[in-house]
XYZ file of C-alpha atoms in Angstrom:
777
model
C -20.461 10.612 1.461
C -23.114 8.933 -0.830
C -24.369 5.369 -0.353
C -21.544 4.103 -2.490
C -18.806 5.716 -0.512
C -18.076 8.173 -3.216
C -16.234 11.440 -2.573
C -18.703 14.379 -1.791
C -17.266 16.049 1.112
C -15.741 19.108 2.625
C -13.845 19.024 5.794
C -14.689 20.749 9.070
C -12.477 21.928 11.696
C -10.320 19.462 13.533
C -8.040 19.468 16.386
C -5.988 16.593 17.495
C -6.411 12.975 16.616
C -10.150 12.967 16.413
C -13.233 12.445 14.088
C -16.029 15.070 12.849
C -18.884 14.583 10.532
C -18.412 15.646 6.977
C -20.935 17.904 5.019
C -22.068 16.910 1.618
C -20.780 18.708 -1.300
C -21.606 18.210 -5.041
C -19.350 20.327 -7.113
C -15.692 19.646 -7.440
C -13.382 21.118 -10.035
C -10.483 19.100 -11.672
C -8.040 21.428 -10.223
C -9.106 21.215 -6.520
C -7.831 18.737 -4.033
C -9.986 15.633 -3.581
C -10.345 16.421 0.073
C -10.717 20.106 0.903
C -9.411 21.542 4.208
C -10.186 24.600 6.216
C -7.457 26.890 6.934
C -6.587 25.572 10.558
C -3.643 23.814 11.913
C -5.388 20.479 11.949
C -8.043 19.089 9.627
C -10.660 16.438 9.734
C -9.013 13.055 9.207
C -10.978 11.906 6.049
C -9.419 10.046 3.293
C -10.160 7.802 0.427
C -9.480 4.218 1.391
C -9.992 1.892 -1.550
C -13.142 3.593 -3.195
C -14.709 4.765 0.091
C -14.268 7.873 2.074
C -13.296 6.970 5.701
C -12.529 8.630 8.970
C -8.816 8.053 9.434
C -7.253 7.153 12.911
C -3.690 6.696 13.867
C -2.251 3.437 15.022
C -0.723 2.725 18.530
C 2.712 1.411 17.612
C 4.012 2.780 20.835
C 4.287 0.332 23.781
C 1.793 1.409 26.483
C 3.850 0.926 29.603
C 1.123 1.030 32.269
C 1.010 -1.095 35.593
C -0.758 -3.949 33.952
C 1.734 -4.271 31.099
C 4.712 -4.066 33.426
C 3.276 -6.846 35.544
C 2.484 -8.955 32.542
C 5.849 -8.527 31.189
C 7.413 -9.406 34.571
C 5.333 -12.468 35.088
C 6.148 -14.118 31.688
C 7.779 -17.270 31.972
C 10.563 -18.599 29.613
C 7.986 -20.919 28.191
C 5.659 -18.079 27.414
C 8.609 -16.010 25.815
C 9.503 -19.070 23.638
C 5.823 -19.401 22.557
C 5.878 -15.741 21.609
C 8.913 -16.092 19.316
C 7.929 -19.520 17.908
C 4.455 -18.131 17.032
C 6.102 -15.191 15.191
C 8.098 -17.379 12.959
C 5.128 -19.904 12.466
C 3.011 -16.983 11.292
C 5.699 -15.694 8.993
C 5.792 -19.265 7.499
C 2.132 -19.437 7.081
C 2.066 -15.965 5.413
C 4.571 -17.297 2.862
C 2.742 -20.522 2.424
C -0.642 -19.114 1.887
C 0.597 -16.313 -0.403
C 2.454 -18.890 -2.588
C -0.745 -21.045 -2.837
C -2.938 -18.055 -3.798
C -0.480 -16.831 -6.343
C -0.314 -20.139 -7.929
C -4.073 -20.292 -7.908
C -4.304 -16.874 -9.569
C -1.695 -17.879 -12.177
C -3.409 -21.157 -12.925
C -6.841 -19.514 -13.437
C -5.522 -16.633 -15.447
C -3.480 -18.794 -17.839
C -6.255 -21.327 -18.252
C -9.099 -18.831 -18.716
C -7.132 -16.464 -21.105
C -5.698 -19.563 -22.711
C -9.043 -21.089 -23.734
C -10.220 -17.694 -24.781
C -7.329 -17.204 -27.094
C -7.665 -20.722 -28.540
C -11.271 -20.143 -29.330
C -10.375 -16.845 -31.052
C -7.451 -18.525 -33.033
C -9.812 -21.122 -34.141
C -11.913 -18.580 -35.970
C -9.036 -16.533 -37.206
C -7.572 -19.688 -38.763
C -10.816 -20.042 -40.671
C -10.643 -16.291 -41.686
C -13.741 -15.641 -39.675
C -12.322 -12.436 -38.133
C -15.654 -10.863 -37.152
C -16.762 -13.946 -35.321
C -13.321 -13.905 -33.638
C -13.688 -10.361 -32.654
C -17.109 -10.979 -31.165
C -15.883 -13.954 -29.047
C -12.879 -12.042 -27.960
C -14.720 -8.820 -26.963
C -17.577 -10.832 -25.483
C -15.439 -12.820 -23.265
C -13.457 -9.720 -22.144
C -16.533 -7.844 -21.241
C -17.818 -10.796 -19.206
C -14.680 -11.013 -17.145
C -14.515 -7.485 -16.631
C -18.192 -7.280 -15.484
C -17.628 -9.957 -12.978
C -14.551 -8.326 -11.470
C -16.153 -4.865 -11.414
C -19.484 -5.887 -9.910
C -17.576 -7.862 -7.063
C -15.541 -4.656 -6.292
C -18.420 -2.234 -6.515
C -21.067 -4.350 -4.708
C -19.036 -6.245 -2.068
C -15.526 -4.681 -1.431
C -14.809 -1.198 -2.715
C -11.489 -1.347 -0.896
C -10.403 -4.039 -3.295
C -10.101 -1.626 -6.205
C -6.670 -0.629 -7.408
C -3.299 -2.030 -6.261
C -3.588 -1.418 -2.566
C -0.001 -0.660 -2.192
C -0.519 3.140 -1.265
C -2.904 2.050 1.619
C -0.470 -0.676 2.818
C 2.286 2.017 2.750
C 0.110 4.294 4.793
C -0.693 1.565 7.181
C 3.019 0.815 7.937
C 3.408 4.587 8.308
C 0.947 4.430 11.268
C -2.414 5.237 9.586
C -5.342 2.898 10.256
C -6.918 2.123 6.791
C -10.492 0.699 7.455
C -11.546 -2.451 5.800
C -8.284 -2.773 3.852
C -7.280 -6.202 5.078
C -10.678 -8.000 5.683
C -11.631 -11.486 4.353
C -14.220 -10.142 1.884
C -11.512 -7.636 0.516
C -9.128 -10.499 0.093
C -11.581 -12.851 -1.658
C -12.686 -10.018 -4.081
C -9.104 -9.254 -4.713
C -8.433 -12.756 -5.693
C -11.433 -13.246 -7.971
C -11.309 -9.785 -9.321
C -7.609 -9.961 -10.209
C -8.402 -13.285 -12.003
C -11.216 -11.780 -14.082
C -9.420 -8.466 -14.788
C -6.081 -9.947 -16.009
C -7.701 -12.641 -18.003
C -9.958 -10.061 -19.574
C -6.695 -8.719 -21.264
C -6.872 -5.379 -19.426
C -3.683 -3.457 -19.238
C -2.959 -4.168 -15.620
C -1.042 -6.775 -13.679
C -1.582 -8.962 -10.706
C 1.554 -7.809 -8.968
C 0.098 -4.956 -7.017
C -3.091 -6.982 -5.938
C -0.787 -9.850 -4.832
C 1.018 -7.420 -2.451
C -2.379 -6.571 -1.080
C -3.478 -10.232 -0.936
C -0.363 -11.052 0.991
C -1.046 -8.174 3.477
C -4.581 -9.433 3.902
C -3.409 -12.941 4.644
C -0.923 -11.613 7.343
C -3.506 -9.445 8.998
C -6.109 -12.290 9.138
C -3.533 -14.773 10.458
C -2.389 -12.346 13.213
C -6.079 -11.584 14.449
C -7.097 -15.302 14.233
C -9.438 -15.003 11.169
C -12.224 -12.808 9.920
C -13.829 -10.296 12.276
C -16.877 -12.267 12.930
C -15.318 -15.708 13.063
C -11.951 -15.142 14.979
C -10.218 -18.026 16.636
C -10.043 -17.379 20.317
C -6.706 -19.134 20.666
C -4.723 -18.112 23.802
C -1.576 -17.869 22.010
C -2.881 -15.165 19.653
C -3.292 -12.852 22.494
C 0.351 -11.853 21.842
C -0.540 -10.324 18.548
C -3.454 -8.299 19.583
C -1.588 -5.050 19.109
C -0.672 -2.846 16.172
C 3.057 -3.405 16.545
C 3.053 -7.152 15.798
C 0.396 -6.732 13.246
C 2.460 -4.257 11.388
C 5.425 -6.700 11.278
C 3.162 -9.471 9.759
C 1.788 -7.170 7.197
C 5.246 -6.127 6.242
C 6.126 -9.829 5.688
C 2.902 -10.196 3.748
C 3.754 -7.299 1.368
C 7.249 -8.671 0.679
C 5.561 -12.152 -0.004
C 3.308 -10.639 -2.441
C 6.204 -9.188 -4.497
C 8.046 -12.374 -4.272
C 5.013 -14.331 -5.602
C 4.554 -11.921 -8.513
C 8.114 -11.950 -9.639
C 9.502 -15.128 -8.065
C 12.097 -12.750 -6.440
C 12.719 -13.375 -2.813
C 15.373 -10.891 -2.161
C 13.657 -8.341 -4.442
C 10.565 -8.770 -2.283
C 12.426 -8.031 0.921
C 14.072 -4.998 -0.550
C 10.639 -3.784 -1.913
C 9.279 -3.910 1.547
C 12.189 -2.138 3.047
C 12.610 0.566 0.418
C 8.984 1.224 -0.705
C 6.274 0.317 1.925
C 7.860 -0.013 5.320
C 8.470 3.078 7.524
C 9.938 1.240 10.367
C 12.647 -1.502 10.073
C 14.845 -3.660 12.270
C 17.064 -6.740 11.727
C 14.645 -9.215 13.399
C 11.948 -8.150 11.009
C 14.396 -8.601 8.018
C 14.960 -12.238 8.904
C 11.354 -13.021 9.263
C 10.477 -11.318 5.903
C 13.203 -13.157 4.277
C 11.857 -16.401 5.594
C 8.361 -15.649 4.406
C 9.698 -14.932 0.856
C 11.821 -18.215 0.932
C 8.647 -20.136 1.647
C 6.862 -18.535 -1.201
C 9.675 -19.463 -3.638
C 9.609 -23.081 -2.445
C 5.848 -23.273 -2.963
C 6.166 -21.555 -6.387
C 9.004 -23.894 -7.383
C 7.006 -26.975 -6.392
C 3.956 -25.960 -8.522
C 6.168 -25.068 -11.383
C 7.584 -28.656 -11.390
C 4.207 -30.019 -11.276
C 2.890 -27.829 -14.056
C 5.781 -28.549 -16.449
C 4.658 -32.263 -16.393
C 1.484 -31.022 -18.034
C -0.932 -31.329 -15.084
C -1.980 -27.756 -15.026
C -3.970 -27.384 -18.217
C -2.744 -24.643 -20.306
C -0.401 -23.186 -17.620
C 2.748 -24.476 -19.229
C 5.649 -22.178 -18.814
C 3.334 -19.066 -18.580
C 1.787 -17.250 -15.607
C 4.995 -16.133 -13.917
C 7.115 -13.484 -15.667
C 10.605 -15.115 -15.855
C 12.989 -13.910 -18.483
C 15.971 -16.110 -18.347
C 18.846 -14.508 -20.286
C 21.659 -16.481 -18.552
C 22.523 -18.011 -21.980
C 22.877 -14.535 -23.466
C 26.405 -13.127 -23.704
C 26.272 -9.715 -22.186
C 28.902 -7.574 -23.891
C 29.195 -3.731 -23.782
C 31.793 -1.129 -24.300
C 32.274 2.517 -23.717
C 30.208 3.457 -26.703
C 27.275 1.710 -25.152
C 27.157 4.261 -22.339
C 25.317 6.762 -24.699
C 22.301 4.572 -25.556
C 22.092 3.302 -21.986
C 22.095 6.918 -20.667
C 19.489 7.814 -23.144
C 17.195 4.907 -21.834
C 17.640 6.240 -18.259
C 16.782 9.742 -19.302
C 13.909 8.724 -21.279
C 12.604 6.552 -18.510
C 12.843 9.469 -16.071
C 11.085 11.916 -18.390
C 8.399 9.385 -19.518
C 7.839 8.072 -16.045
C 7.196 11.644 -14.595
C 5.024 12.470 -17.507
C 3.050 9.265 -16.935
C 2.625 10.196 -13.312
C 1.506 13.694 -14.216
C -1.113 12.606 -16.742
C -2.300 9.645 -14.541
C -2.882 12.236 -11.737
C -5.286 14.258 -13.977
C -7.083 11.155 -15.138
C -7.668 9.729 -11.673
C -9.288 13.170 -10.735
C -11.548 12.887 -13.666
C -12.452 9.198 -12.853
C -13.385 10.477 -9.258
C -15.959 12.727 -10.805
C -17.498 9.815 -12.750
C -17.397 7.548 -9.930
C -19.300 9.967 -7.670
C -22.359 9.306 -10.052
C -22.917 5.804 -8.586
C -22.405 2.114 -8.856
C -23.835 1.914 -12.407
C -21.316 4.658 -13.799
C -18.431 2.709 -12.260
C -19.466 -0.470 -13.963
C -20.019 1.306 -17.229
C -16.663 2.939 -17.124
C -14.903 -0.403 -16.682
C -16.793 -1.974 -19.484
C -16.039 1.023 -21.722
C -12.313 0.550 -21.111
C -12.499 -3.212 -21.630
C -14.565 -2.693 -24.978
C -11.787 -0.193 -26.217
C -9.029 -2.479 -25.131
C -10.524 -5.506 -26.791
C -11.151 -3.657 -30.043
C -7.585 -2.258 -30.118
C -5.933 -5.550 -29.396
C -7.827 -7.393 -32.057
C -8.045 -4.694 -34.706
C -4.492 -2.968 -34.684
C -2.692 -6.125 -35.884
C -4.297 -5.467 -39.309
C -2.035 -2.425 -39.617
C 1.181 -4.467 -39.367
C 2.832 -6.039 -42.497
C 3.353 -9.790 -42.610
C 6.982 -10.906 -42.197
C 8.430 -14.074 -43.367
C 9.324 -16.803 -40.972
C 13.065 -17.379 -40.395
C 13.739 -20.958 -41.387
C 16.847 -21.056 -39.044
C 14.796 -20.665 -35.877
C 13.712 -23.621 -33.764
C 10.348 -22.363 -32.700
C 7.215 -23.147 -34.576
C 6.436 -20.468 -37.141
C 3.671 -19.317 -37.785
C 1.167 -20.376 -35.084
C -2.380 -19.385 -34.070
C -2.097 -20.891 -30.516
C -2.422 -18.961 -27.323
C 1.212 -18.174 -27.023
C 4.293 -18.234 -29.245
C 6.604 -15.598 -30.759
C 5.200 -15.893 -34.394
C 1.415 -15.402 -34.502
C 0.045 -15.859 -37.992
C -3.188 -13.935 -37.601
C -4.114 -12.683 -41.080
C -0.955 -13.634 -42.727
C -0.605 -16.414 -45.369
C 1.481 -19.684 -44.498
C 5.196 -19.060 -43.964
C 4.473 -15.440 -42.602
C 3.705 -14.075 -39.294
C 2.130 -10.915 -37.886
C 4.689 -9.442 -35.358
C 2.053 -6.937 -33.750
C -0.391 -9.758 -33.213
C 2.282 -11.652 -31.455
C 2.510 -8.794 -28.829
C -1.197 -8.000 -28.618
C -3.272 -11.191 -28.861
C -1.664 -12.800 -26.008
C -1.572 -12.588 -22.294
C 0.269 -9.724 -20.812
C 2.947 -12.069 -19.252
C 3.447 -13.674 -22.762
C 3.700 -10.245 -24.174
C 6.530 -9.389 -21.794
C 8.250 -12.673 -22.631
C 7.926 -12.061 -26.379
C 9.076 -8.433 -26.325
C 12.075 -9.439 -23.943
C 13.042 -12.309 -26.369
C 16.776 -12.322 -27.115
C 18.817 -13.235 -30.270
C 15.765 -12.087 -32.389
C 16.980 -8.777 -33.940
C 14.540 -8.874 -36.745
C 11.462 -10.204 -35.154
C 9.578 -7.079 -34.516
C 9.339 -4.010 -37.007
C 9.728 -0.542 -35.833
C 6.198 0.384 -36.984
C 4.732 -2.454 -34.940
C 6.868 -1.410 -31.806
C 5.690 2.319 -32.200
C 1.992 1.031 -32.363
C 2.438 -1.220 -29.456
C 4.140 1.533 -27.353
C 1.470 4.168 -28.187
C -1.407 1.786 -27.479
C -0.009 0.691 -24.114
C 0.659 4.154 -23.063
C -3.022 5.009 -23.793
C -4.263 1.971 -22.095
C -1.913 2.238 -19.177
C -3.355 5.660 -18.497
C -7.182 4.816 -18.882
C -7.137 1.426 -17.182
C -5.717 2.164 -13.945
C -8.341 3.852 -11.775
C -11.350 1.648 -12.861
C -13.209 -0.303 -10.259
C -11.134 -3.531 -10.497
C -8.123 -4.878 -8.753
C -5.102 -3.555 -10.828
C -1.307 -3.397 -10.448
C 1.061 -0.832 -12.088
C 4.071 -2.912 -12.433
C 3.060 -4.911 -15.744
C 1.693 -1.827 -17.572
C 4.766 0.081 -16.894
C 7.032 -2.850 -17.881
C 5.133 -3.111 -21.211
C 5.406 0.517 -22.030
C 9.221 0.494 -20.886
C 10.172 -2.524 -22.818
C 8.651 -1.112 -26.041
C 10.657 2.033 -26.115
C 13.716 0.156 -24.867
C 13.413 -2.301 -27.751
C 12.774 0.586 -30.190
C 16.027 2.188 -29.211
C 17.882 -1.055 -29.485
C 16.403 -1.602 -32.998
C 17.433 1.926 -33.950
C 20.999 1.456 -32.801
C 21.409 -1.616 -35.033
C 24.994 -2.660 -35.412
C 26.313 0.301 -33.404
C 25.822 -1.381 -30.126
C 26.875 -4.827 -28.803
C 23.824 -5.105 -26.547
C 20.965 -7.502 -27.439
C 17.650 -5.865 -28.288
C 16.039 -8.101 -25.756
C 18.325 -6.602 -22.960
C 17.494 -3.131 -24.205
C 13.772 -4.146 -23.622
C 14.740 -5.047 -20.156
C 16.578 -1.790 -19.432
C 13.778 0.112 -20.809
C 11.309 -1.653 -18.590
C 13.565 -1.008 -15.549
C 14.084 2.720 -16.356
C 10.406 3.514 -16.860
C 9.630 1.789 -13.466
C 12.425 3.816 -11.750
C 10.972 6.942 -13.446
C 7.440 6.406 -12.231
C 7.736 4.515 -8.976
C 11.242 5.804 -7.959
C 12.578 2.611 -6.627
C 16.199 1.683 -7.265
C 17.741 -1.054 -5.122
C 14.639 -3.404 -5.102
C 13.997 -2.859 -8.801
C 17.629 -3.740 -9.621
C 17.460 -6.916 -7.610
C 14.073 -7.876 -9.050
C 15.190 -7.527 -12.522
C 18.517 -9.460 -11.781
C 16.435 -12.295 -10.380
C 14.160 -12.188 -13.396
C 16.886 -12.233 -15.895
C 19.266 -14.672 -14.054
C 22.279 -12.766 -15.268
C 24.488 -10.934 -12.947
C 26.359 -9.395 -15.874
C 23.403 -6.880 -16.266
C 24.053 -5.539 -12.849
C 26.251 -2.477 -13.817
C 24.122 -1.149 -16.610
C 20.891 -1.943 -14.649
C 22.207 0.119 -11.677
C 23.382 2.989 -14.021
C 19.871 3.199 -15.720
C 17.978 2.999 -12.546
C 19.922 5.801 -10.917
C 19.614 8.061 -14.003
C 15.949 7.385 -14.325
C 15.121 8.079 -10.709
C 17.197 11.358 -10.602
C 15.507 12.611 -13.781
C 12.017 11.704 -12.492
C 12.663 13.288 -8.997
C 13.302 16.667 -10.630
C 9.722 16.668 -12.073
C 7.230 15.317 -9.553
C 6.595 12.825 -6.915
C 6.577 8.919 -7.402
C 3.187 7.549 -8.480
C 2.399 5.894 -5.054
C 2.927 9.376 -3.323
C 0.763 10.935 -5.819
C -1.996 8.467 -5.014
C -1.491 8.982 -1.266
C -1.870 12.762 -1.759
C -5.022 12.238 -3.914
C -6.675 9.961 -1.369
C -5.947 12.299 1.405
C -3.939 9.837 3.501
C -1.881 11.725 6.235
C 1.503 10.059 5.281
C 4.502 11.521 7.052
C 7.586 11.701 4.728
C 10.975 10.737 5.922
C 12.521 14.167 5.161
C 10.969 17.256 6.843
C 10.605 20.447 4.906
C 13.463 22.921 5.183
C 11.308 25.582 6.740
C 10.254 23.323 9.504
C 13.549 23.981 11.186
C 12.524 27.636 11.575
C 9.307 26.717 13.581
C 9.226 25.304 17.177
C 6.759 22.845 18.574
C 5.871 25.422 21.110
C 4.856 27.868 18.415
C 2.949 25.114 16.653
C 1.104 24.315 19.853
C -0.044 27.891 20.317
C -2.062 27.551 17.115
C -4.095 24.744 18.858
C -6.736 25.043 21.547
C -5.637 24.336 25.209
C -4.721 20.746 26.036
C -7.436 18.754 28.096
C -5.864 17.059 31.109
C -7.320 14.725 33.819
C -6.185 14.147 37.374
C -4.687 10.918 38.605
C -7.807 10.282 40.594
C -10.671 11.756 38.576
C -14.401 12.212 39.185
C -16.532 10.049 36.963
C -18.589 13.190 35.879
C -15.333 14.879 34.627
C -14.449 11.740 32.626
C -17.815 11.535 31.023
C -17.743 15.305 30.221
C -14.252 14.967 28.426
C -15.374 12.105 26.390
C -18.755 13.531 25.433
C -17.347 16.956 24.452
C -14.079 16.021 22.787
C -12.983 13.526 20.301
C -9.256 13.373 21.345
C -7.868 9.889 21.737
C -5.414 10.501 24.575
C -5.315 12.789 27.585
C -2.364 13.680 29.874
C -2.843 12.585 33.515
C -1.518 14.995 36.196
C -0.965 14.603 39.846
C -0.720 17.083 42.648
C -2.688 19.884 40.883
C -4.184 20.813 44.366
C -1.102 20.604 46.254
C 1.566 23.210 47.096
C 4.487 21.014 45.915
C 3.504 21.526 42.252
C 1.992 19.523 39.565
C 3.537 16.233 38.088
C 3.078 14.690 34.726
C 2.182 11.070 35.601
C 1.582 9.998 32.046
C -0.856 9.593 29.010
C -4.148 7.619 29.110
C -6.025 6.569 25.914
C -9.594 7.268 25.220
C -10.291 3.583 24.809
C -9.051 2.808 28.291
C -11.419 5.424 29.735
C -14.322 3.846 27.842
C -13.288 0.490 29.138
C -13.214 1.816 32.740
C -16.706 3.229 32.409
C -18.160 0.103 30.765
C -16.649 -2.112 33.516
C -17.802 0.433 36.203
C -14.519 0.356 38.056
C -15.396 3.122 40.369
C -14.390 4.183 43.843
C -16.457 5.587 46.676
C -13.624 7.819 47.797
C -10.841 9.829 46.280
C -7.872 7.413 46.729
C -5.164 5.402 44.787
C -5.959 1.706 44.291
C -3.645 -1.182 45.073
C -1.951 -3.068 42.345
C -4.072 -6.214 42.758
C -7.239 -4.351 42.351
C -6.744 -3.424 38.795
C -5.544 -6.835 37.919
C -8.846 -8.250 39.238
C -10.800 -6.105 36.827
C -8.681 -5.820 33.686
C -6.264 -7.928 31.658
C -3.652 -6.767 29.257
C -5.542 -8.465 26.359
C -8.736 -6.444 27.048
C -6.627 -3.090 27.112
C -5.153 -3.943 23.697
C -8.624 -4.145 22.249
C -9.890 -0.901 20.432
C -13.155 -0.088 22.186
C -13.863 3.509 22.149
C -17.598 3.726 21.411
C -18.776 5.951 24.198
C -22.344 6.083 22.938
C -22.883 2.432 24.457
C -22.008 3.722 28.012
C -24.933 4.645 30.341
C -23.814 6.164 33.642
C -26.281 7.025 36.364
C -26.360 10.341 38.174
C -25.272 8.587 41.453
C -22.294 7.075 39.698
C -21.279 10.503 38.368
C -20.174 11.482 41.869
C -17.749 8.513 42.197
C -14.152 8.289 41.446
C -11.831 6.514 39.094
C -8.077 5.820 39.799
C -6.414 6.353 36.451
C -2.898 5.680 37.592
C -2.833 1.921 36.822
C -4.035 2.467 33.265
C -1.883 5.394 32.486
C 1.286 5.066 30.180
C 3.890 6.373 32.514
C 6.607 6.690 29.819
C 4.993 8.776 27.031
C 7.431 10.438 24.547
C 7.912 14.117 25.324
C 9.634 17.046 23.600
C 10.627 20.438 25.032
C 8.740 23.392 23.577
C 11.870 24.892 21.968
C 12.455 21.894 19.710
C 12.210 22.366 16.121
C 9.254 20.921 14.265
C 11.593 19.168 11.867
C 13.236 17.298 14.690
C 9.920 16.547 16.306
C 8.805 15.130 13.037
C 11.646 12.765 12.631
C 11.212 11.448 16.178
C 7.302 10.985 15.657
C 7.892 9.081 12.355
C 10.835 7.047 13.345
C 9.181 5.646 16.501
C 5.844 5.252 15.148
C 3.993 7.580 17.622
C 0.419 8.569 17.786
C 0.826 11.292 20.384
C 3.785 13.490 21.306
C 3.535 15.593 24.452
C 4.967 19.118 24.594
C 6.533 20.103 27.851
C 7.633 23.554 29.050
C 11.365 24.508 28.885
C 11.224 25.978 32.264
C 9.186 24.203 35.105
C 7.842 27.170 37.096
C 5.764 26.859 40.141
C 2.004 26.928 39.174
C 2.786 26.023 35.716
C 1.246 22.873 33.950
C 3.949 20.303 33.358
C 2.466 19.781 29.776
C 1.442 22.428 27.484
C 0.016 20.503 24.485
C -0.155 17.334 22.383
C 1.119 17.004 18.800
C -0.558 14.387 16.572
C 0.088 13.202 13.047
C -2.281 15.875 11.550
C -0.420 18.652 13.414
C 2.945 17.629 11.807
C 1.772 17.596 8.240
C 3.272 20.307 6.118
C 0.082 21.221 4.473
C -1.808 21.654 7.719
C 1.041 23.727 9.098
C 1.056 26.130 6.253
C -2.669 26.799 6.785
C -1.876 28.144 10.202
C 1.464 29.808 9.316
C 1.016 31.039 5.820
C 3.991 33.277 6.110
C 6.126 30.120 5.685
C 4.521 29.715 2.249
C 7.566 31.443 0.529
C 9.803 28.874 1.939
C 7.764 25.681 1.139
C 8.775 23.114 -1.374
C 6.914 21.345 -4.104
C 5.902 18.686 -1.735
C 4.126 21.151 0.636
C 2.264 22.634 -2.365
């Protein structure tokens, strides 16, 4: 990895949930995976997080039921339990409150910055000073893009992109370093404002999901890493399980803030990002999104009175078609089906091409920070020239005197931009291009305007945004995929509605809505959450049947070609995401056979010598070790539990040593450790200095050992073990023998996330290759 965190690596051998150093590598072909693997069962946990290569660790979602935890749980009073529950709901409320406030701030900033920019351009256009207008338009966009890119490249590389794949990985049990820090959040906010106001073909929806997750993480840990609030109540949230719930609330709040869709936000978290779900989490997530809606509604009321500058009715995509009479007959099934099929085909094609472009961008970004900035500026320059120059290709259309809206206009918004046309005429392509992305969606979704946009202009708009949607995503700025896909889908949906003419009863604006929904389903492969989001956007329940129909067709067609766009990005970044459905060939392989491809398991005794513990920590990078009792007794060996590496390091740092080999009393461990200390991740063994005399002392590991680890018998299929591992959110899964014979160890191995990945298994068992599916390939 170079100084910018660019990808120049090849992976070394890896066994268990551990870390190794990466070797530099300079050559990488476009057809090779971004992270190379050696042909072993497990591989080095390296992945792209944001724009940096990081060592990946798993999260501890499992409850560590050692003696300290059990005593702490038994000793909690009713008041403390109430504090814990109350704080959960309070933090859920604060997540929604701050997400709503920041979303309002972003919308206000984008609408005002872009609005004044468009007003200045419109002033020169009205005077027929088109070259001056182009220079102002391009210069402003380049300046805004430069600010967004420099912030990302220099201060927070993890703020690049939408952040949703990394959130999805985190909720799957993968620790994604530096993804939820304060610096990342601030760069995401400012960068989103700059990138969206610059007119780039990207949205603020994905970044808002990331921002909401950052807010949740910061609240749960008491603030930034260097300035945490040492509030006693927050000790309850010093664990991965509760932080996972908060980040789930944050991701749902982000979607709600982007689309003003509370139910859609909850369903997005359930369908797309969350791996683990329960009813209590559903209630808190819904509560967070409800708070977001209240905040947004309050600010919309304030802004409608003219106190928000140029915000007006813009900033939040809201296409109200409640006044439109939705009528469709049996004959409309054909065009609606075509929209779904086109959405699935185009969505999968978009995913395929974007996959190749992201590989190409990775090669460019390896060259350093300057190349990242230049790439972003080149995309911004191309976008600005196209947005300003292509409207000259459109024909001027006469204004309809029967409409109530002003026509023509050169303001920042409106459905009828005059641009280069004489009085009484408007340029329909300028109406779609020389405006903010949110207003472009509003314009193309407009109903009861069958002749507003010409077919040539729609084709140009569709082709341009297909190109911009492919080349813009992947540059070093915060970016979302929702809005680019909505713009592309609405264009071909409206084109189909225009082509149908009088043969359909469905309004062209509704065709645009269905086209946007179909392309999102074809690319992102979401159905239920998208359906509810579009219903809440359109405010018309009569759209429900055909929206469901279109989404199901588009997802089915898309699934037959390739993975969803977020799964593709997860694969490119090398994040070890565990899918919900095991590969079929995994049922033909047992965990015992899988464990045989690994080195022998490293175990510790219940009362262990300090020298042995130091030797294990120094020579291995495993994150957990089975603790055995009675290895030197005739009665046989007993599996006492599993102890974490971080707890062993904590023992050595605190020097909790014994002069003799004995088990400690319960009060002894409580004098030295607290449950809050053990919840902290502290596994830096390099800071520990042990003297030669201390090496001969002993440590009682029993009080710190998780006595109830999850185990599977060696005859269990890998498919069944994978379902258990993913469903419970495990980090380690012990494999025990089917027959407990005398003299045999009670544990024969440990399986980790890397061991259960289809790709890694096929490296150790290539004969299964003929059975593997497209996902494994």
